Coordinates of C-alpha atoms and ligand atoms in Angstrom, one line a residue:
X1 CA 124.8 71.6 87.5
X2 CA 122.9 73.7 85.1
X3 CA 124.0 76.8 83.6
X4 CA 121.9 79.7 83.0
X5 CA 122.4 83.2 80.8
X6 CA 121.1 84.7 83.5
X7 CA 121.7 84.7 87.4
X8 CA 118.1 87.1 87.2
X9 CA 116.4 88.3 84.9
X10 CA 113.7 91.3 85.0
X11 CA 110.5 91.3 82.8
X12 CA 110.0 94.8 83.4
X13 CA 111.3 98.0 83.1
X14 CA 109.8 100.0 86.0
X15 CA 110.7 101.8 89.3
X16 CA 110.8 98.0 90.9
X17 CA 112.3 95.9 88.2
X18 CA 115.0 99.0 87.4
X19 CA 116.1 99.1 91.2
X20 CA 116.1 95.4 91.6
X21 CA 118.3 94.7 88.2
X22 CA 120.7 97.6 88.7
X23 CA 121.0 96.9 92.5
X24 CA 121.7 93.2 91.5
X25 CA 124.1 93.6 89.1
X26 CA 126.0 95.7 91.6
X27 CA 126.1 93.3 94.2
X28 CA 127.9 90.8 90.9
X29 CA 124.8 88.9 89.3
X30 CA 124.3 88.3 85.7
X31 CA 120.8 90.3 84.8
X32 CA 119.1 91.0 81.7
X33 CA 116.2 92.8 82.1
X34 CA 113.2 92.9 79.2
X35 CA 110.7 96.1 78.8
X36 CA 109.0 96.6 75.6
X37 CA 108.3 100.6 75.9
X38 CA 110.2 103.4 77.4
X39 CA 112.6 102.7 80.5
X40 CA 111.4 103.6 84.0
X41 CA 107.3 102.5 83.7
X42 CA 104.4 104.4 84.7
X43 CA 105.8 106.6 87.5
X44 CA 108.6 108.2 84.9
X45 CA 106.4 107.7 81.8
X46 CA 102.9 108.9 82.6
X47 CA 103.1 108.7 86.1
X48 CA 104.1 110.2 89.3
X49 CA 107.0 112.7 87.8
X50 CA 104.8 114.4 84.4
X51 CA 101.7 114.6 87.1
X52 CA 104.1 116.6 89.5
X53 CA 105.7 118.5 86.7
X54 CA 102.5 119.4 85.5
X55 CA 101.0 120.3 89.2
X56 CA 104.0 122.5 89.5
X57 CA 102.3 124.2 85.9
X58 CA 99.0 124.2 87.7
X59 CA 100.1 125.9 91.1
X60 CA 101.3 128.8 89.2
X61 CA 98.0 130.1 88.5
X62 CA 97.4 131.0 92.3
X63 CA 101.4 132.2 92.9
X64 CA 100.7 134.8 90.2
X65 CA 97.0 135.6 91.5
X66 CA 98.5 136.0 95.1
X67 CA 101.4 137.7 94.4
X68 CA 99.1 140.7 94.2
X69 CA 98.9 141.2 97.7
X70 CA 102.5 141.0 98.2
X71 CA 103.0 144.1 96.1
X72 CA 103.9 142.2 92.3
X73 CA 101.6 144.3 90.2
X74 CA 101.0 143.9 86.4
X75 CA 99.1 141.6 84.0
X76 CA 99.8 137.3 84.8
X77 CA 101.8 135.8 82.3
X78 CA 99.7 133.0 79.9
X79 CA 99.2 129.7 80.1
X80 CA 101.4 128.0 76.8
X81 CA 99.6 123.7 76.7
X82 CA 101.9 123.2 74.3
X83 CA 105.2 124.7 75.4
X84 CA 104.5 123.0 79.0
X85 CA 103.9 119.7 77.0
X86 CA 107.6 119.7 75.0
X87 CA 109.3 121.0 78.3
X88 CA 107.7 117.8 79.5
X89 CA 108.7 115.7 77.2
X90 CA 112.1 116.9 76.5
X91 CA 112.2 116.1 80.6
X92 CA 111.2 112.8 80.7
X93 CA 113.4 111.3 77.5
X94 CA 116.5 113.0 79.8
X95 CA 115.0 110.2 82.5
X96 CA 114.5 107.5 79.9
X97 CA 118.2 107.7 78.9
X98 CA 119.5 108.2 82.9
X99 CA 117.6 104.9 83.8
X100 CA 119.2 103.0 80.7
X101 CA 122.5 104.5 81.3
X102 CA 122.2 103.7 85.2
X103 CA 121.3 99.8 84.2
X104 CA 124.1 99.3 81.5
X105 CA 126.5 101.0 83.8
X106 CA 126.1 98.6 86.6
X107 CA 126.2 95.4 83.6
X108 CA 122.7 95.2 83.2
X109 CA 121.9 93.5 79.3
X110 CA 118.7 95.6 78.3
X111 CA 116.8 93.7 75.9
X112 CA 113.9 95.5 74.3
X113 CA 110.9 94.0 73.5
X114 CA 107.6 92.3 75.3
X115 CA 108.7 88.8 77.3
X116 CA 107.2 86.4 78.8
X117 CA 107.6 82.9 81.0
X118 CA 108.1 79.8 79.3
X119 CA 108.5 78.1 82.0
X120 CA 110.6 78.4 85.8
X121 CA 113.4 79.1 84.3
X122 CA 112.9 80.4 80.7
X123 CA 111.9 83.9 78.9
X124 CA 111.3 84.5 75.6
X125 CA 111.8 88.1 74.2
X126 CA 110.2 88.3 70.6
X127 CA 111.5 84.8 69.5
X128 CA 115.0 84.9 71.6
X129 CA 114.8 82.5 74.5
X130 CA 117.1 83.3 77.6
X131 CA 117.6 81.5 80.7
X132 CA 118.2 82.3 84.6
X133 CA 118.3 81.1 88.0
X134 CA 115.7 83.5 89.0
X135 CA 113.3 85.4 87.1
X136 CA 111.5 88.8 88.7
X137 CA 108.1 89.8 87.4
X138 CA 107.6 93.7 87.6
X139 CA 105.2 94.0 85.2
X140 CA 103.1 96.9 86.7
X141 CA 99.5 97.4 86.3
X142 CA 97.1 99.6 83.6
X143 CA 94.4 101.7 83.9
X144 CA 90.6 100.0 84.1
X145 CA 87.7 101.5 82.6
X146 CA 84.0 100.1 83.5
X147 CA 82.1 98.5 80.6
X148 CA 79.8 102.1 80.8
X149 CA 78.1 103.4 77.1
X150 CA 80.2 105.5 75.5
X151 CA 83.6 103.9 76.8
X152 CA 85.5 104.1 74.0
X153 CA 85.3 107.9 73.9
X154 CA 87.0 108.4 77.3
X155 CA 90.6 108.9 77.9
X156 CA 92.9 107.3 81.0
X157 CA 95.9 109.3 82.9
X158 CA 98.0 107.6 80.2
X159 CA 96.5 110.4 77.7
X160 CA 96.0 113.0 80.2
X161 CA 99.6 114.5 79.6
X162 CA 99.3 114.8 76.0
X163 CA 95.6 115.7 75.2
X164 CA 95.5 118.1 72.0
X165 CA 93.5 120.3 72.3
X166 CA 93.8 121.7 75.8
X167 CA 90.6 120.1 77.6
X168 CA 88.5 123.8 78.0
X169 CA 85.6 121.6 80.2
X170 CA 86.9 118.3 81.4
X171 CA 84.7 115.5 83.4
X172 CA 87.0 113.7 85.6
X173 CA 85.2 110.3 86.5
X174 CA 86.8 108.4 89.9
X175 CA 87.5 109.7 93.4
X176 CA 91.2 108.1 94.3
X177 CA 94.1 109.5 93.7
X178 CA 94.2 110.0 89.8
X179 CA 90.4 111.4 89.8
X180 CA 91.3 113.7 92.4
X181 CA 94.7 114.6 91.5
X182 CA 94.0 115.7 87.6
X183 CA 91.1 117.7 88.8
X184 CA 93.1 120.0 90.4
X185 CA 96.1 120.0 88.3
X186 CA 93.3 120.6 84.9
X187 CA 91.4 123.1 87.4
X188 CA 95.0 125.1 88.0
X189 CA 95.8 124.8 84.7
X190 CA 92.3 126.8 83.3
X191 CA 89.8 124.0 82.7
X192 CA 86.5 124.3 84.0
X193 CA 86.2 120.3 85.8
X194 CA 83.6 118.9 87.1
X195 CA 84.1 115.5 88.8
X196 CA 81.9 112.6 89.6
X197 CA 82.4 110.0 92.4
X198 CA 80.2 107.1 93.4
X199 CA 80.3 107.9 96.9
X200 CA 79.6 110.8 99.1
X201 CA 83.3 111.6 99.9
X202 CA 86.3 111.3 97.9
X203 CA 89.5 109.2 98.9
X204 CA 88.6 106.4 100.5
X205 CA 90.3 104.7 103.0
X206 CA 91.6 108.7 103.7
X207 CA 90.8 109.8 106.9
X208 CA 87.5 111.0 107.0
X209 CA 88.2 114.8 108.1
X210 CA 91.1 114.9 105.2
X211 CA 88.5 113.3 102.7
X212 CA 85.9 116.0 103.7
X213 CA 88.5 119.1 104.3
X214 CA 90.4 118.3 100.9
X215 CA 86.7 118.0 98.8
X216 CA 86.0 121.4 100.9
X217 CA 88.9 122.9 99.5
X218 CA 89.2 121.8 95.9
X219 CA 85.3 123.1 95.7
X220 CA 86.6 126.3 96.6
X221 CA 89.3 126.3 94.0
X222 CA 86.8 126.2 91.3
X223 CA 86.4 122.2 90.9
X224 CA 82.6 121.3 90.1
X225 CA 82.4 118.0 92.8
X226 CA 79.2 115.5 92.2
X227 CA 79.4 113.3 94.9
X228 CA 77.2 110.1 95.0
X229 CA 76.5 110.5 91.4
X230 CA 77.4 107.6 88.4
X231 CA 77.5 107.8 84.9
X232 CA 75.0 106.2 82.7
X233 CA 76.3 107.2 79.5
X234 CA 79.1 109.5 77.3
X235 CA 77.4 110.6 74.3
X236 CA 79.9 112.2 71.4
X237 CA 78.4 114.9 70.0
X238 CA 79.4 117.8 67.3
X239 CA 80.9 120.1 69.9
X240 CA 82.7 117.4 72.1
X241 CA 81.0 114.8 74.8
X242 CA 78.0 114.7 76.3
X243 CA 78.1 112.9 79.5
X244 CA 74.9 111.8 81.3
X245 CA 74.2 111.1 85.0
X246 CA 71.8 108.3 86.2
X247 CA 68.7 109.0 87.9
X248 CA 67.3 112.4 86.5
X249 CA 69.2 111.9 83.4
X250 CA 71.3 115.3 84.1
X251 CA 73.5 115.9 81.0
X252 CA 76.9 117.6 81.0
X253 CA 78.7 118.6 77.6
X254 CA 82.4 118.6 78.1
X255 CA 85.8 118.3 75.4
X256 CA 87.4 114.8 77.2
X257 CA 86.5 112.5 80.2
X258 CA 88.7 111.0 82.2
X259 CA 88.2 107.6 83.5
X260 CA 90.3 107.5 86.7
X261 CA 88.5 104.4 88.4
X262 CA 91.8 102.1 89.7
X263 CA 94.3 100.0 87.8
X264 CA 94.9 96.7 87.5
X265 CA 97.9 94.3 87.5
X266 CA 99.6 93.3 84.2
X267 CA 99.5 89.8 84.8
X268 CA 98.2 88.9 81.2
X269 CA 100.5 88.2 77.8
X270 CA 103.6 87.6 80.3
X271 CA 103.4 83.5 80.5
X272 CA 102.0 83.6 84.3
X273 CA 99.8 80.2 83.5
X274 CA 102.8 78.5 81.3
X275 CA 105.0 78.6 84.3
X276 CA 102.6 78.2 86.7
X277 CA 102.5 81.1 88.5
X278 CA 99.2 81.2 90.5
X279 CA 97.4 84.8 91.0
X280 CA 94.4 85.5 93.5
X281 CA 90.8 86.7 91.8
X282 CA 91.7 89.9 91.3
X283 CA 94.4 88.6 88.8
X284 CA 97.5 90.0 91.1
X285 CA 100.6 87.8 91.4
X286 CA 100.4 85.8 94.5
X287 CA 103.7 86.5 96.6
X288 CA 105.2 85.8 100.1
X289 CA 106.4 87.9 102.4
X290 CA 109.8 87.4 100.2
X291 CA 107.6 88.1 96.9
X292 CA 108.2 84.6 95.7
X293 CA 105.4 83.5 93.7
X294 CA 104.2 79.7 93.6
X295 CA 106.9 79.0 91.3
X296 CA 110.5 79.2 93.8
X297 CA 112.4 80.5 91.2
X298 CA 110.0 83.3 90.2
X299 CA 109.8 86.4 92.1
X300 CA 107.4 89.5 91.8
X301 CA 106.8 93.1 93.3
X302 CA 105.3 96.0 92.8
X303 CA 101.9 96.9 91.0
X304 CA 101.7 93.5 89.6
X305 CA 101.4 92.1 93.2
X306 CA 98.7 94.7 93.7
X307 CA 99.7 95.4 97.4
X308 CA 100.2 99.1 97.8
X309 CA 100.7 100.8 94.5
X310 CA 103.1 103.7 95.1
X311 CA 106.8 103.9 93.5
X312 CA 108.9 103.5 97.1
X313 CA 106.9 101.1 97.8
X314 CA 108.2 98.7 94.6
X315 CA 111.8 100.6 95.6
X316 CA 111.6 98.8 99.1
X317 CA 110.5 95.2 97.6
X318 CA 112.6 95.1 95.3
X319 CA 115.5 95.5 97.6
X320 CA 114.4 92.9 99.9
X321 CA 114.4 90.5 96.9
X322 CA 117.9 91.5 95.7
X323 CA 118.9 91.1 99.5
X324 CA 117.0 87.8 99.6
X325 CA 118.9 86.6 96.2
X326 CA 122.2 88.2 96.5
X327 CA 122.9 89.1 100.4
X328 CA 122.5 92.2 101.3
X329 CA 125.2 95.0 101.0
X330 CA 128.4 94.7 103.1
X331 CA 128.3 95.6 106.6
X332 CA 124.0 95.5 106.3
X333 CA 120.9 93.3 107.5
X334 CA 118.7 91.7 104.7
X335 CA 116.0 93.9 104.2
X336 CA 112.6 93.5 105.3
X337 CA 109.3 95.4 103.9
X338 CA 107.4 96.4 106.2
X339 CA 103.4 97.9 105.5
X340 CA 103.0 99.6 108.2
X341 CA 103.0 103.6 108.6
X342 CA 103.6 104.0 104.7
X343 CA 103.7 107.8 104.2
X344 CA 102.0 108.5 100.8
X345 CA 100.5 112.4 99.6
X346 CA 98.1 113.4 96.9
X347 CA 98.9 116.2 94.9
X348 CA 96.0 117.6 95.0
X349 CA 95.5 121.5 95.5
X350 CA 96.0 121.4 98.6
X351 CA 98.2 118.7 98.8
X352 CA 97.4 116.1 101.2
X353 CA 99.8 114.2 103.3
X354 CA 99.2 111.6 105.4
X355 CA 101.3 108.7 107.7
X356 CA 99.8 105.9 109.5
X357 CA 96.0 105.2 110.3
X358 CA 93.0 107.3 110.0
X359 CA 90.8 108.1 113.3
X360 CA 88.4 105.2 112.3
X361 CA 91.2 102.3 111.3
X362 CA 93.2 104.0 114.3
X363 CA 90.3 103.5 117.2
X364 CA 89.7 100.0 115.5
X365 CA 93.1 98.6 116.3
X366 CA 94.5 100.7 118.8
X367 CA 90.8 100.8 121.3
X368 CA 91.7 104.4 122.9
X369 CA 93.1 106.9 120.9
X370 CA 93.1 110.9 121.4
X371 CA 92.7 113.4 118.9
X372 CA 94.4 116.3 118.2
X373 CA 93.1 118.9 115.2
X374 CA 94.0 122.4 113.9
X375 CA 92.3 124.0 111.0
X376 CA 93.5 127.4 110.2
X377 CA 94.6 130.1 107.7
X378 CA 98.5 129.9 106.7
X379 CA 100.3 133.1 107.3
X380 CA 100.9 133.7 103.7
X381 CA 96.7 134.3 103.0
X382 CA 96.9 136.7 105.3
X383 CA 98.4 138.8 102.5
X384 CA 97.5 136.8 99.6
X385 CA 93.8 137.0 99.3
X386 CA 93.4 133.0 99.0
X387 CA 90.7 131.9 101.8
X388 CA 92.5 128.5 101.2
X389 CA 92.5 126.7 104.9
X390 CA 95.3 124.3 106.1
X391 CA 94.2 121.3 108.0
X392 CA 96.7 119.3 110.5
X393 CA 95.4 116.0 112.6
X394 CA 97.8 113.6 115.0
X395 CA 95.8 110.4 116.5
X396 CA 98.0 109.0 120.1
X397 CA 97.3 105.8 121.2
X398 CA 95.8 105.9 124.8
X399 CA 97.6 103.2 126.1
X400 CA 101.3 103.9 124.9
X401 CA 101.2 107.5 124.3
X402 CA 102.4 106.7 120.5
X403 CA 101.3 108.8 117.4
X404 CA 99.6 106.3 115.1
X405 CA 98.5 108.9 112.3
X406 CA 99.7 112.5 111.4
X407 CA 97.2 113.8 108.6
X408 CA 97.6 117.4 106.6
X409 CA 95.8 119.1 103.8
X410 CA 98.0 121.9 103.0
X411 CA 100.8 123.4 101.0
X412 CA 103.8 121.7 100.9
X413 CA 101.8 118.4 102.7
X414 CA 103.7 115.6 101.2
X415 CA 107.2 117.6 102.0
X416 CA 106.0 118.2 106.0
X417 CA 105.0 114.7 106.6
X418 CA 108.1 113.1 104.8
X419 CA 110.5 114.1 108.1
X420 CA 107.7 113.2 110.7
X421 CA 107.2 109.9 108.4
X422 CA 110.4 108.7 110.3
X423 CA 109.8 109.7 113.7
X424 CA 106.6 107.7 113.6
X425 CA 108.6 104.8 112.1
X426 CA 111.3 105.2 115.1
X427 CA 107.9 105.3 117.3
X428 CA 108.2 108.5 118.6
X429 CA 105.2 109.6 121.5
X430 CA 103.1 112.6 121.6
X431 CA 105.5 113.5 124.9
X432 CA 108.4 113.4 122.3
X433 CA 106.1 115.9 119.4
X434 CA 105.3 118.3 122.8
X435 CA 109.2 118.4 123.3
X436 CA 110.0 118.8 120.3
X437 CA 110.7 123.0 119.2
X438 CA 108.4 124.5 116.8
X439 CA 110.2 126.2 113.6
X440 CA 108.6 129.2 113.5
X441 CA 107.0 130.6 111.2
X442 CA 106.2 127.6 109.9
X443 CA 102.6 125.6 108.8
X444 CA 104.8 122.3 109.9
X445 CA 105.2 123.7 113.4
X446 CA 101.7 123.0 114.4
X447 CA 102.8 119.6 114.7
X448 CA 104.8 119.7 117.4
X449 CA 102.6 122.6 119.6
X450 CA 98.8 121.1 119.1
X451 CA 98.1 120.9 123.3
X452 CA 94.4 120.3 123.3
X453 CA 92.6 117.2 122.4
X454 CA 89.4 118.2 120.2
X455 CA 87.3 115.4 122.2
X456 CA 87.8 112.8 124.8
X457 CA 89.1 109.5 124.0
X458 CA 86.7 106.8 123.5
Ligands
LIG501 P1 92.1 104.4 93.3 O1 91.9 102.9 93.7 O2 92.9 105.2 94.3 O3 90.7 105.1 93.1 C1 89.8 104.5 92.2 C2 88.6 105.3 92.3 O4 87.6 105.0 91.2 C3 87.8 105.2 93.6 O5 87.3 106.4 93.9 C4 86.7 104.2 93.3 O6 85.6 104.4 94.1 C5 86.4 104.6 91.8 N1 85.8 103.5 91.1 C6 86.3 102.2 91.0 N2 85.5 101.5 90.1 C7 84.6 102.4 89.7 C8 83.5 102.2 88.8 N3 83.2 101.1 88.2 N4 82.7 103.3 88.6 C9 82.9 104.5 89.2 N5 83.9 104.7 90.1 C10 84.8 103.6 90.3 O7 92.8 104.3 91.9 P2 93.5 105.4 91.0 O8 93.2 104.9 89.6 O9 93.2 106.7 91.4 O10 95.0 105.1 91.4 C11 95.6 103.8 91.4 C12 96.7 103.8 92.4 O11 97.8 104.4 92.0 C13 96.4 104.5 93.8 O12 95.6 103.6 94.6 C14 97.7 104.8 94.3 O13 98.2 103.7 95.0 C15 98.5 105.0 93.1 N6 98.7 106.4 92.9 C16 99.5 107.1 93.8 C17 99.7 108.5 93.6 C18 100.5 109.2 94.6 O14 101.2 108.6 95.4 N7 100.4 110.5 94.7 C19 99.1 109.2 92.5 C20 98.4 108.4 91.6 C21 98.2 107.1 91.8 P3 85.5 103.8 95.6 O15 86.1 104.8 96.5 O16 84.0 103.6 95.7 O17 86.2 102.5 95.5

């Protein structure tokens, strides 16, 4: 029989390949796990925890503005870039070590550098060659900028959280999640932003009352929004960057552009072809429903696979492949992934939180669905000055009486919809939300007391 160094081994050192190698080597497997940068990938690194850090910075602005009404008199603090950039920093080295000290404790070999497949069985790792039963690729994804004029003067989220100077007029370029995200966070934090998106609402694939409620809101808040409007060119000039529009040629001078127009997988420079691995055109690892690629022995999840691009999401794979590889814990089922009712939220300000299908995906698959809305002024303005609105949506399926989406633009969105994240999971029906008691005074307990359809179901 042949022996391998490895019963798995990890190229990758991210939310996916960390969970999978430490998980692994609990259950008693041999795993070596390669990353060539900082442990824990994009969501520790310049990801999901330095963007929430940072929109904890940003929200302060509007505490210390609203704490007026609640009696706090006096001047507001200032804004320090650079103190909020070491506190930063000093945070996420803390997470850097925890992740390597979490893999080593459970016997994981950390080998540092870039690897890639030499073939179904075989890794090298700057010259060393190591072997394993299985391999897992958890390579993650990068960035993508268009091929626009001017390109190479424009920064990506990667830069975002380090940019010296502070960015005094900033030109976020995208509408997803980044685009929308660092506009509000930059906006918070005291730069004047304008940003441009292709189409006439942001967020797509958002429901479409979130996607017009959230750009309502963030207009408010002081963000500049050209909708339906592309760049034709970024022009550096003496004083910073001159960005122009297409069709009228309008020009707008700012200090840095951001590029946030979607990310691709990291399928390149890893040894995909060597092996054999096949990916589909837009260069993602091809997987089954057990992430195996077309090699048996390789495996992938996460960003690389290019299925849905959030942190638990690579957290769940990756424990479906452990459970797959090494049975799953004692006294437990295998694992399965499921894609369905995926809560997610965008930190914008308002944060946005959302579970299951928008009205339009919803009436598509489900035929006869009811709508419930509210859209209303939080207790808290009431005092604070801000004219900020919250906005809550459910969609119930006619026929069963189940809620197949729960939307919010609010405070605090992403925390609310966590908790009614499982009882949509569990299936719960809009008879269970009615019978469920309000908290009150809550923003969460409109939830559970929205009576009145806002139209009929078609
Ligand atoms: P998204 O795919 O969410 O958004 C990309 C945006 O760029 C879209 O608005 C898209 O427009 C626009 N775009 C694409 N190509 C071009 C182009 N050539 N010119 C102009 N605009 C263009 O990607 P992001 O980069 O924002 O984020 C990547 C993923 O990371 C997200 O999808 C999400 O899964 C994850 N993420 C999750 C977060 C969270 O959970 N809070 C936070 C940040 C990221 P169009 O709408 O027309 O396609």
């Amino acid at each position: 029989m042949q022996t391998f160094d490895f019963d798995l081994f990890v190229i990758g050192g991210g939310s996916g390949g960390v969970r999978a190698a430490r998980m692994s080597a609990q259950r008693g497997a041999r795993v070596g796990l390669a990353e060539f940068a900082a442990m824990g990938g994009t969501c520790v690194n310049v990801g999901c925890i330095p963007k929430k850090l940072y929109s904890y910075a940003a929200h302060y602005a509007d505490s210390f503005e609203e704490s007026h009404g609640f009696g706090w008199v006096g001047k507001a603090p200032v804004f320090d870039w650079d103190l909020l950039k070491a506190n930063r920093a000093r945070e996420i080295s803390r997470l850097n070590g925890i992740y390597v000290q979490l893999l080593e404790s459970a016997g994981v070999k950390i080998i540092n550098g870039w690897a890639r497949l030499l073939d179904a069985h075989t890794v090298e790792v700057d010259g060393q060659k190591f072997t394993a039963k299985n391999i897992l690729v958890a390579t993650g994804g990068t960035a993508t900028v268009p091929d626009v004029p001017g390109r190479e003067h424009v920064v990506t989220s990667d830069h975002m959280f380090d940019l010296s100077p502070f960015p005094r007029r900033l030109l976020v370029v995208g509408g997803g999640y980044i685009a929308c995200e660092f506009a509000s966070i930059f906006n918070g934090l005291g730069s004047q932003v304008t940003q441009v998106h292709r189409r006439d609402k942001l967020l797509t694939g958002f429901d479409d009352d979130v996607r017009r409620f959230v750009a309502a809101e963030m207009s408010k808040t002081g963000v500049q929004l050209k909708l339906g409007a592309e760049i034709a060119a970024i022009h550096k000039t003496g004083e910073g960057l001159q960005v122009e529009l297409m069709g009228g040629g309008e020009r707008i001078e700012v200090d840095t552009v951001l590029y946030a127009t979607g990310r691709i997988p990291n399928a390149s420079g890893v040894g995909l072809e060597a092996a054999g691995v096949a990916v589909n055109a837009a260069g993602a690892i091809q997987v089954d429903r057990h992430y195996q690629t077309s090699v048996p022995s390789i495996y992938a999840l996460g960003d690389v696979t290019a299925r849905i691009q959030l942190t638990p999401v690579a957290l769940g794979e990756a424990m479906v492949v452990v459970d797959q590889l090494f049975g799953p814990a004692a006294g437990k089922k295998p694992r399965n992934m499921s894609y369905e009712f995926v809560p997610t939220a965008v930190f914008t300000h308002p944060n946005i939180g959302t579970v299951g299908y928008s009205e339009a995906d919803a009436r598509e698959k489900f035929g006869k669905v009811t709508v419930f809305r509210a859209d209303f002024k939080a207790l808290k303005h009431t005092l604070s000055g801000s004219t900020e609105r919250t906005l809550m949506k459910l969609l119930v399926e006619d026929a069963t009486d189940r809620v197949v989406g729960l939307h919010m633009v609010g405070p605090d969105a992403g925390e609310i919809v966590q908790g009614f994240a499982v009882a949509m999971k569990a299936g719960a029906t809009k008879a269970i939300f009615d019978s469920t008691i309000g908290i009150h005074p809550t923003v969460a307990e409109e939830f559970v007391t929205m009576r009145e359809p806002v139209s009929a179901s078609t």
